[in-house]
Amino acid sequence: GIQVEQSPPDLILQEGANSTLRCNFSDSVNNLQWFHQNPWGQLINLFYIPSGTKQNGRLSATTVATERYSLLYISSSQTTDSGVYFCAVNDYKLSFGAGTTVTVRA
Amino acid sequence: ETGVTQTPRHLVMGMTNKKSLKCEQHLGHNAMYWYKQSAKKPLELMFVYSLEERVENNSVPSRFSPECPNSSHLFLHLHTLQPEDSALYLCASSQESHPSAYEQYFGPGTRLTVT
């Protein structure tokens, strides 16, 4: 199956800082999703992004499908951004990366 | 209710018990999924249903038995589980399952502890 690698595994930020999370995948995919998992386990949809760039508030994402990677940008981070960020690629079923654990300190 | 709901949110069961997890989606989707999230491991797909038919069984042990009576409801029946089955079980739905790749929406999960 498709391999999905996320980096870095852990990220500690000071409130207000910017950061970039990366997702590499091993084969062509039909689609890609970014999720934020909150401390209670809920997976919240951030982006559905097969290619190109999307923005939603302080978050934006870029997928370069031909080079098999996607980036998630967090700007002006807040403590509520803490949690685990997952990338999942879809070649008819979702395959998840191991996630990036983000901790934002006040 | 909106989105995808799951009950119960927490469940503690003994190895000889039988219990069921319930998932309901209010999005008008045709496909539903069960995922398992164990500590320190990526989410694993367990089952996929499309229009109430099982289209994927990802080598899941028979002690997990899914049921999809209609496109809005999905159950996971549990019996004679092992302690290593303790995990967060997540349900998801999407407009369709295959061959196109539709956006999936997840429920809040059931945190299962097997004692």
Short mmCIF file of C-alpha atoms in Angstrom, two decimals:
data_model
loop_
_atom_site.label_atom_id
_atom_site.label_comp_id
_atom_site.label_asym_id
_atom_site.label_seq_id
_atom_site.Cartn_x
_atom_site.Cartn_y
_atom_site.Cartn_z
CA GLY A 1 0.00 0.00 0.00
CA ILE A 2 0.86 3.65 -0.13
CA GLN A 3 3.37 4.88 2.45
CA VAL A 4 2.69 8.21 4.12
CA GLU A 5 5.44 9.98 6.06
CA GLN A 6 4.89 13.08 8.13
CA SER A 7 7.53 15.39 9.54
CA PRO A 8 8.47 16.51 12.04
CA PRO A 9 6.98 13.99 14.50
CA ASP A 10 6.85 16.63 17.25
CA LEU A 11 6.77 20.41 17.16
CA ILE A 12 6.85 22.84 20.07
CA LEU A 13 5.90 26.41 19.29
CA GLN A 14 5.65 29.64 21.17
CA GLU A 15 2.29 31.34 20.76
CA GLY A 16 2.38 33.60 17.72
CA ALA A 17 4.99 31.58 15.83
CA ASN A 18 4.57 30.19 12.31
CA SER A 19 5.26 26.60 11.31
CA THR A 20 5.22 24.17 8.39
CA LEU A 21 4.23 20.50 8.55
CA ARG A 22 5.15 18.17 5.72
CA CYS A 23 3.53 15.04 4.28
CA ASN A 24 5.30 12.83 1.74
CA PHE A 25 3.57 9.93 0.02
CA SER A 26 4.98 7.09 -2.01
CA ASP A 27 2.61 6.87 -4.99
CA SER A 28 0.07 8.86 -6.95
CA VAL A 29 -3.19 9.45 -5.13
CA ASN A 30 -6.68 10.61 -5.99
CA ASN A 31 -6.89 12.91 -3.04
CA LEU A 32 -5.39 14.10 0.20
CA GLN A 33 -6.88 15.29 3.47
CA TRP A 34 -5.40 17.12 6.46
CA PHE A 35 -6.98 16.59 9.89
CA HIS A 36 -6.51 18.00 13.37
CA GLN A 37 -7.17 15.57 16.21
CA ASN A 38 -8.16 17.33 19.40
CA PRO A 39 -7.36 15.99 22.90
CA TRP A 40 -10.71 14.16 23.01
CA GLY A 41 -9.90 12.19 19.85
CA GLN A 42 -12.17 13.99 17.39
CA LEU A 43 -10.72 14.25 13.90
CA ILE A 44 -11.54 17.65 12.47
CA ASN A 45 -11.36 18.16 8.72
CA LEU A 46 -8.95 20.94 7.82
CA PHE A 47 -8.41 20.57 4.09
CA TYR A 48 -9.45 18.35 1.22
CA ILE A 49 -6.70 19.16 -1.26
CA PRO A 50 -5.72 16.93 -4.19
CA SER A 51 -3.56 19.68 -5.64
CA GLY A 52 -2.96 23.40 -5.45
CA THR A 53 -3.27 25.71 -2.48
CA LYS A 54 -6.13 26.42 -0.10
CA GLN A 55 -6.44 28.77 2.82
CA ASN A 56 -8.73 28.78 5.82
CA GLY A 57 -8.04 31.53 8.30
CA ARG A 58 -4.59 31.09 9.81
CA LEU A 59 -4.15 27.71 8.15
CA SER A 60 -3.20 27.02 4.57
CA ALA A 61 -2.18 23.92 2.65
CA THR A 62 -0.38 23.18 -0.58
CA THR A 63 -0.28 19.85 -2.40
CA VAL A 64 2.15 19.16 -5.25
CA ALA A 65 0.79 15.84 -6.44
CA THR A 66 3.41 15.38 -9.18
CA GLU A 67 6.14 15.53 -6.52
CA ARG A 68 4.11 13.57 -3.97
CA TYR A 69 4.07 15.94 -1.05
CA SER A 70 1.79 18.30 0.80
CA LEU A 71 2.51 21.10 3.26
CA LEU A 72 0.35 22.50 6.03
CA TYR A 73 1.15 26.02 7.23
CA ILE A 74 0.09 27.34 10.62
CA SER A 75 0.53 31.07 11.06
CA SER A 76 0.32 33.08 14.27
CA SER A 77 -0.17 29.86 16.26
CA GLN A 78 -2.50 29.80 19.26
CA THR A 79 -2.71 27.39 22.17
CA THR A 80 -5.91 25.98 20.66
CA ASP A 81 -3.84 24.78 17.70
CA SER A 82 -2.25 22.15 19.94
CA GLY A 83 -3.00 18.55 19.03
CA VAL A 84 -2.03 15.99 16.45
CA TYR A 85 -2.14 16.84 12.76
CA PHE A 86 -2.68 13.98 10.35
CA CYS A 87 -2.23 13.75 6.63
CA ALA A 88 -4.20 11.02 4.86
CA VAL A 89 -3.99 10.08 1.20
CA ASN A 90 -6.73 8.43 -0.77
CA ASP A 91 -6.25 5.98 -3.62
CA TYR A 92 -9.83 4.76 -2.93
CA LYS A 93 -9.19 4.30 0.79
CA LEU A 94 -7.53 6.61 3.26
CA SER A 95 -4.01 5.77 4.40
CA PHE A 96 -2.85 7.87 7.35
CA GLY A 97 0.55 9.13 8.33
CA ALA A 98 1.78 8.81 11.89
CA GLY A 99 0.96 12.45 12.61
CA THR A 100 2.76 15.54 13.89
CA THR A 101 2.14 16.41 17.53
CA VAL A 102 2.02 20.19 17.89
CA THR A 103 2.30 21.88 21.28
CA VAL A 104 1.76 25.63 21.39
CA ARG A 105 2.95 27.29 24.59
CA ALA A 106 1.51 30.54 25.89
CA GLU B 1 -27.88 16.04 15.18
CA THR B 2 -25.45 16.88 12.45
CA GLY B 3 -22.42 15.18 10.99
CA VAL B 4 -21.35 11.79 12.29
CA THR B 5 -22.27 10.63 15.78
CA GLN B 6 -20.99 7.65 17.76
CA THR B 7 -22.21 5.94 20.91
CA PRO B 8 -21.07 5.17 23.46
CA ARG B 9 -18.17 7.58 23.79
CA HIS B 10 -16.45 5.39 26.36
CA LEU B 11 -16.75 1.65 26.96
CA VAL B 12 -15.07 -0.68 29.40
CA MET B 13 -15.69 -4.36 28.82
CA GLY B 14 -14.36 -7.68 30.01
CA MET B 15 -12.87 -10.22 27.66
CA THR B 16 -15.99 -12.40 27.80
CA ASN B 17 -18.51 -9.61 27.23
CA LYS B 18 -20.45 -8.81 24.09
CA LYS B 19 -21.04 -5.17 23.23
CA SER B 20 -21.83 -3.06 20.19
CA LEU B 21 -20.62 0.30 18.96
CA LYS B 22 -23.04 2.47 17.03
CA CYS B 23 -22.40 5.07 14.36
CA GLU B 24 -24.94 7.30 12.63
CA GLN B 25 -24.32 9.79 9.85
CA HIS B 26 -26.65 12.67 9.04
CA LEU B 27 -24.89 13.76 5.84
CA GLY B 28 -26.78 11.72 3.26
CA HIS B 29 -23.64 9.73 2.41
CA ASN B 30 -23.56 6.29 0.85
CA ALA B 31 -20.30 4.98 2.30
CA MET B 32 -19.32 4.32 5.91
CA TYR B 33 -16.09 3.17 7.50
CA TRP B 34 -14.67 1.79 10.74
CA TYR B 35 -11.13 2.74 11.76
CA LYS B 36 -9.04 1.70 14.73
CA GLN B 37 -6.52 4.02 16.40
CA SER B 38 -4.18 2.33 18.83
CA ALA B 39 -1.63 4.17 20.92
CA LYS B 40 1.52 5.04 18.97
CA LYS B 41 0.13 3.64 15.69
CA PRO B 42 -1.41 5.27 12.62
CA LEU B 43 -5.13 4.96 12.08
CA GLU B 44 -5.99 1.62 10.51
CA LEU B 45 -8.92 1.03 8.22
CA MET B 46 -11.02 -1.93 9.38
CA PHE B 47 -14.15 -2.07 7.23
CA VAL B 48 -15.77 -0.18 4.35
CA TYR B 49 -19.46 -0.28 3.49
CA SER B 50 -21.00 1.14 0.35
CA LEU B 51 -24.79 1.21 0.09
CA GLU B 52 -24.99 -1.31 2.95
CA GLU B 53 -22.64 -3.77 1.24
CA ARG B 54 -19.26 -4.54 2.75
CA VAL B 55 -16.64 -3.72 0.14
CA GLU B 56 -13.51 -3.95 2.26
CA ASN B 57 -12.42 -6.11 5.18
CA ASN B 58 -8.87 -5.24 6.09
CA SER B 59 -7.89 -8.59 7.61
CA VAL B 60 -9.80 -7.86 10.79
CA PRO B 61 -10.23 -10.72 13.32
CA SER B 62 -13.66 -12.30 13.45
CA ARG B 63 -14.22 -11.09 17.02
CA PHE B 64 -15.11 -7.79 15.31
CA SER B 65 -18.35 -8.09 13.35
CA PRO B 66 -19.69 -5.10 11.42
CA GLU B 67 -23.29 -4.52 10.44
CA CYS B 68 -24.74 -1.87 8.15
CA PRO B 69 -28.57 -2.06 8.14
CA ASN B 70 -28.92 1.08 6.02
CA SER B 71 -26.71 3.79 4.61
CA SER B 72 -27.09 5.97 7.72
CA HIS B 73 -26.20 3.44 10.40
CA LEU B 74 -23.17 1.31 11.07
CA PHE B 75 -22.52 -1.01 13.98
CA LEU B 76 -19.46 -2.82 15.22
CA HIS B 77 -20.33 -5.88 17.30
CA LEU B 78 -17.61 -6.95 19.72
CA HIS B 79 -17.18 -10.33 21.41
CA THR B 80 -14.38 -12.11 23.25
CA LEU B 81 -12.01 -9.23 22.77
CA GLN B 82 -8.40 -9.14 23.91
CA PRO B 83 -6.68 -6.42 25.95
CA GLU B 84 -4.72 -5.40 22.84
CA ASP B 85 -8.04 -4.44 21.23
CA SER B 86 -8.21 -1.46 23.57
CA ALA B 87 -8.16 1.57 21.28
CA LEU B 88 -10.13 4.49 19.92
CA TYR B 89 -12.64 3.28 17.32
CA LEU B 90 -13.60 5.89 14.78
CA CYS B 91 -16.46 5.86 12.34
CA ALA B 92 -16.42 7.90 9.13
CA SER B 93 -18.63 8.51 6.14
CA SER B 94 -18.22 9.85 2.62
CA GLN B 95 -20.44 10.48 -0.36
CA GLU B 96 -19.22 7.35 -2.12
CA SER B 97 -16.40 4.92 -1.47
CA HIS B 98 -14.99 3.86 -4.82
CA PRO B 99 -13.53 4.37 -7.35
CA SER B 100 -13.35 8.09 -6.73
CA ALA B 101 -11.87 9.46 -3.57
CA TYR B 102 -14.39 11.53 -1.66
CA GLU B 103 -13.77 13.55 1.46
CA GLN B 104 -14.32 11.54 4.64
CA TYR B 105 -15.94 12.94 7.78
CA PHE B 106 -15.28 11.37 11.17
CA GLY B 107 -17.30 10.87 14.31
CA PRO B 108 -15.94 11.64 17.78
CA GLY B 109 -14.93 8.03 18.41
CA THR B 110 -15.54 5.39 21.06
CA ARG B 111 -12.69 4.86 23.48
CA LEU B 112 -12.70 1.13 24.28
CA THR B 113 -10.88 -0.47 27.17
CA VAL B 114 -10.80 -4.26 27.41
CA THR B 115 -10.01 -5.57 30.88
#
